[in-house]
């Protein structure tokens, strides 16, 4: 019995030595360099955020986010994250609802002046409904971009669009490599 305990104890010591010897100097150096790269992030969380965007005292849009995190990393690239999604309502000159954008997640990168909407993104206005998984708004170019999505028009036309682009008001759309289904009015036999 004593011999068996001694054997188990000896095996345990040999295993410990093998484990410790496998940690070379290179691994320890990597740990030191990784720990030197400390990243400090400060975050401010707000709940039930309702923001109104106006220009020349006219309301252009209203945005609502259940949660808004304002994040300030040490590198200075500030951003605002909406982890529970966002809904933006656009208004025309007469303050009538002109369209909406909703998504399950959004991030506004202040330095780059872009906003990225992700997960179940839906754009609705009188001309179309656009469904995608990612939509990017470039404030400098005053345009929206998406790698791909589905456009549905009021007449029932459905277009699968690649490289979707539209101005801020979605008055026109541009895309490549599209395919879909459309409806033509009138008698085609004549």
GROMACS .gro file of C-alpha atoms in nm:
model
  190
    1UNK     CA    1   0.000   0.000   0.000
    2UNK     CA    2   0.284   0.235   0.088
    3UNK     CA    3   0.454   0.148  -0.239
    4UNK     CA    4   0.140   0.238  -0.436
    5UNK     CA    5   0.111   0.580  -0.264
    6UNK     CA    6   0.479   0.645  -0.328
    7UNK     CA    7   0.433   0.555  -0.697
    8UNK     CA    8   0.129   0.785  -0.737
    9UNK     CA    9   0.311   1.068  -0.557
   10UNK     CA   10   0.618   1.021  -0.782
   11UNK     CA   11   0.403   1.027  -1.097
   12UNK     CA   12   0.233   1.344  -0.981
   13UNK     CA   13   0.571   1.514  -0.926
   14UNK     CA   14   0.696   1.405  -1.270
   15UNK     CA   15   0.379   1.543  -1.433
   16UNK     CA   16   0.422   1.876  -1.252
   17UNK     CA   17   0.783   1.899  -1.368
   18UNK     CA   18   0.679   1.828  -1.727
   19UNK     CA   19   0.411   2.095  -1.713
   20UNK     CA   20   0.644   2.352  -1.567
   21UNK     CA   21   0.926   2.272  -1.810
   22UNK     CA   22   0.690   2.322  -2.108
   23UNK     CA   23   0.660   2.690  -2.013
   24UNK     CA   24   0.963   2.827  -2.195
   25UNK     CA   25   1.111   3.173  -2.176
   26UNK     CA   26   0.929   3.276  -2.494
   27UNK     CA   27   0.588   3.213  -2.340
   28UNK     CA   28   0.674   3.417  -2.035
   29UNK     CA   29   0.796   3.703  -2.257
   30UNK     CA   30   0.468   3.698  -2.449
   31UNK     CA   31   0.274   3.726  -2.126
   32UNK     CA   32   0.480   4.029  -2.026
   33UNK     CA   33   0.425   4.207  -2.359
   34UNK     CA   34   0.053   4.134  -2.354
   35UNK     CA   35   0.018   4.266  -2.000
   36UNK     CA   36   0.206   4.584  -2.099
   37UNK     CA   37  -0.065   4.667  -2.353
   38UNK     CA   38  -0.325   4.776  -2.105
   39UNK     CA   39  -0.642   4.913  -2.255
   40UNK     CA   40  -0.850   5.146  -2.049
   41UNK     CA   41  -1.206   5.201  -2.159
   42UNK     CA   42  -1.454   5.427  -1.990
   43UNK     CA   43  -1.817   5.376  -2.064
   44UNK     CA   44  -2.126   5.575  -1.977
   45UNK     CA   45  -2.459   5.394  -2.010
   46UNK     CA   46  -2.790   5.572  -2.065
   47UNK     CA   47  -3.134   5.415  -2.075
   48UNK     CA   48  -3.433   5.517  -2.288
   49UNK     CA   49  -3.240   5.767  -2.499
   50UNK     CA   50  -3.457   5.987  -2.723
   51UNK     CA   51  -3.262   6.222  -2.954
   52UNK     CA   52  -3.404   6.485  -3.187
   53UNK     CA   53  -3.197   6.602  -3.485
   54UNK     CA   54  -3.287   6.940  -3.626
   55UNK     CA   55  -3.146   7.174  -3.887
   56UNK     CA   56  -3.238   7.544  -3.901
   57UNK     CA   57  -3.499   7.489  -3.628
   58UNK     CA   58  -3.673   7.216  -3.832
   59UNK     CA   59  -3.688   6.861  -3.699
   60UNK     CA   60  -3.532   6.622  -3.950
   61UNK     CA   61  -3.520   6.300  -3.748
   62UNK     CA   62  -3.587   6.148  -3.410
   63UNK     CA   63  -3.396   5.849  -3.275
   64UNK     CA   64  -3.473   5.619  -2.987
   65UNK     CA   65  -3.240   5.362  -2.829
   66UNK     CA   66  -3.332   5.155  -2.521
   67UNK     CA   67  -2.962   5.154  -2.419
   68UNK     CA   68  -2.685   5.387  -2.534
   69UNK     CA   69  -2.326   5.327  -2.430
   70UNK     CA   70  -2.081   5.610  -2.487
   71UNK     CA   71  -1.737   5.448  -2.498
   72UNK     CA   72  -1.404   5.632  -2.470
   73UNK     CA   73  -1.100   5.409  -2.523
   74UNK     CA   74  -0.755   5.540  -2.436
   75UNK     CA   75  -0.664   5.570  -2.805
   76UNK     CA   76  -0.924   5.846  -2.839
   77UNK     CA   77  -1.152   5.684  -3.098
   78UNK     CA   78  -1.486   5.763  -2.930
   79UNK     CA   79  -1.795   5.571  -3.028
   80UNK     CA   80  -2.153   5.524  -2.919
   81UNK     CA   81  -2.297   5.176  -2.911
   82UNK     CA   82  -2.664   5.079  -2.907
   83UNK     CA   83  -2.657   4.710  -2.806
   84UNK     CA   84  -3.036   4.676  -2.783
   85UNK     CA   85  -3.102   4.843  -3.118
   86UNK     CA   86  -3.229   5.174  -3.243
   87UNK     CA   87  -3.528   5.322  -3.425
   88UNK     CA   88  -3.490   5.641  -3.625
   89UNK     CA   89  -3.792   5.824  -3.764
   90UNK     CA   90  -3.741   6.080  -4.043
   91UNK     CA   91  -3.968   6.379  -4.102
   92UNK     CA   92  -4.041   6.590  -4.410
   93UNK     CA   93  -4.063   6.971  -4.417
   94UNK     CA   94  -4.423   6.962  -4.289
   95UNK     CA   95  -4.325   6.740  -3.995
   96UNK     CA   96  -4.499   6.434  -4.143
   97UNK     CA   97  -4.336   6.097  -4.089
   98UNK     CA   98  -4.122   6.035  -4.398
   99UNK     CA   99  -3.960   5.699  -4.316
  100UNK     CA  100  -3.787   5.484  -4.055
  101UNK     CA  101  -3.473   5.282  -3.995
  102UNK     CA  102  -3.473   5.010  -3.730
  103UNK     CA  103  -3.203   4.764  -3.631
  104UNK     CA  104  -3.121   4.529  -3.344
  105UNK     CA  105  -2.774   4.683  -3.299
  106UNK     CA  106  -2.597   5.004  -3.401
  107UNK     CA  107  -2.262   5.172  -3.347
  108UNK     CA  108  -2.180   5.535  -3.420
  109UNK     CA  109  -1.809   5.597  -3.476
  110UNK     CA  110  -1.760   5.966  -3.406
  111UNK     CA  111  -1.406   5.997  -3.543
  112UNK     CA  112  -1.491   5.831  -3.875
  113UNK     CA  113  -1.837   5.994  -3.885
  114UNK     CA  114  -2.012   5.671  -3.977
  115UNK     CA  115  -2.297   5.480  -3.820
  116UNK     CA  116  -2.327   5.106  -3.872
  117UNK     CA  117  -2.667   4.941  -3.828
  118UNK     CA  118  -2.657   4.562  -3.786
  119UNK     CA  119  -2.894   4.268  -3.739
  120UNK     CA  120  -3.245   4.286  -3.883
  121UNK     CA  121  -3.202   4.628  -4.041
  122UNK     CA  122  -3.522   4.757  -4.200
  123UNK     CA  123  -3.559   5.085  -4.390
  124UNK     CA  124  -3.915   5.190  -4.474
  125UNK     CA  125  -4.038   5.489  -4.677
  126UNK     CA  126  -4.311   5.549  -4.938
  127UNK     CA  127  -4.088   5.427  -5.224
  128UNK     CA  128  -3.948   5.106  -5.077
  129UNK     CA  129  -3.876   4.872  -4.791
  130UNK     CA  130  -3.513   4.763  -4.765
  131UNK     CA  131  -3.411   4.464  -4.550
  132UNK     CA  132  -3.047   4.385  -4.478
  133UNK     CA  133  -2.812   4.265  -4.206
  134UNK     CA  134  -2.580   4.566  -4.232
  135UNK     CA  135  -2.634   4.927  -4.338
  136UNK     CA  136  -2.371   5.200  -4.313
  137UNK     CA  137  -2.450   5.571  -4.300
  138UNK     CA  138  -2.158   5.793  -4.404
  139UNK     CA  139  -2.219   6.143  -4.267
  140UNK     CA  140  -1.951   6.299  -4.489
  141UNK     CA  141  -2.091   6.151  -4.811
  142UNK     CA  142  -2.455   6.194  -4.698
  143UNK     CA  143  -2.522   5.839  -4.818
  144UNK     CA  144  -2.618   5.491  -4.707
  145UNK     CA  145  -2.432   5.175  -4.816
  146UNK     CA  146  -2.497   4.805  -4.775
  147UNK     CA  147  -2.312   4.499  -4.911
  148UNK     CA  148  -2.643   4.330  -4.994
  149UNK     CA  149  -3.012   4.335  -4.915
  150UNK     CA  150  -3.366   4.295  -5.041
  151UNK     CA  151  -3.566   4.585  -5.184
  152UNK     CA  152  -3.946   4.555  -5.185
  153UNK     CA  153  -4.142   4.819  -5.377
  154UNK     CA  154  -4.509   4.910  -5.318
  155UNK     CA  155  -4.615   4.737  -5.644
  156UNK     CA  156  -4.478   4.404  -5.514
  157UNK     CA  157  -4.147   4.412  -5.698
  158UNK     CA  158  -3.876   4.229  -5.504
  159UNK     CA  159  -3.509   4.290  -5.587
  160UNK     CA  160  -3.209   4.117  -5.429
  161UNK     CA  161  -2.947   4.391  -5.447
  162UNK     CA  162  -2.569   4.376  -5.412
  163UNK     CA  163  -2.361   4.687  -5.326
  164UNK     CA  164  -2.666   4.893  -5.237
  165UNK     CA  165  -2.627   5.274  -5.224
  166UNK     CA  166  -2.876   5.551  -5.154
  167UNK     CA  167  -2.873   5.919  -5.055
  168UNK     CA  168  -2.983   6.013  -4.703
  169UNK     CA  169  -3.348   6.056  -4.807
  170UNK     CA  170  -3.360   5.725  -5.001
  171UNK     CA  171  -3.511   5.916  -5.295
  172UNK     CA  172  -3.310   5.700  -5.536
  173UNK     CA  173  -3.126   5.372  -5.501
  174UNK     CA  174  -2.831   5.224  -5.686
  175UNK     CA  175  -2.712   4.862  -5.678
  176UNK     CA  176  -2.526   4.596  -5.875
  177UNK     CA  177  -2.585   4.234  -5.976
  178UNK     CA  178  -2.952   4.240  -5.888
  179UNK     CA  179  -3.209   3.971  -5.945
  180UNK     CA  180  -3.570   3.949  -5.844
  181UNK     CA  181  -3.933   3.950  -5.942
  182UNK     CA  182  -4.131   4.240  -6.086
  183UNK     CA  183  -4.484   4.306  -6.203
  184UNK     CA  184  -4.579   4.480  -6.527
  185UNK     CA  185  -4.914   4.653  -6.569
  186UNK     CA  186  -5.108   4.631  -6.891
  187UNK     CA  187  -5.179   4.381  -7.163
  188UNK     CA  188  -4.864   4.229  -7.310
  189UNK     CA  189  -5.047   4.055  -7.600
  190UNK     CA  190  -5.080   4.374  -7.804
   0.00000   0.00000   0.00000
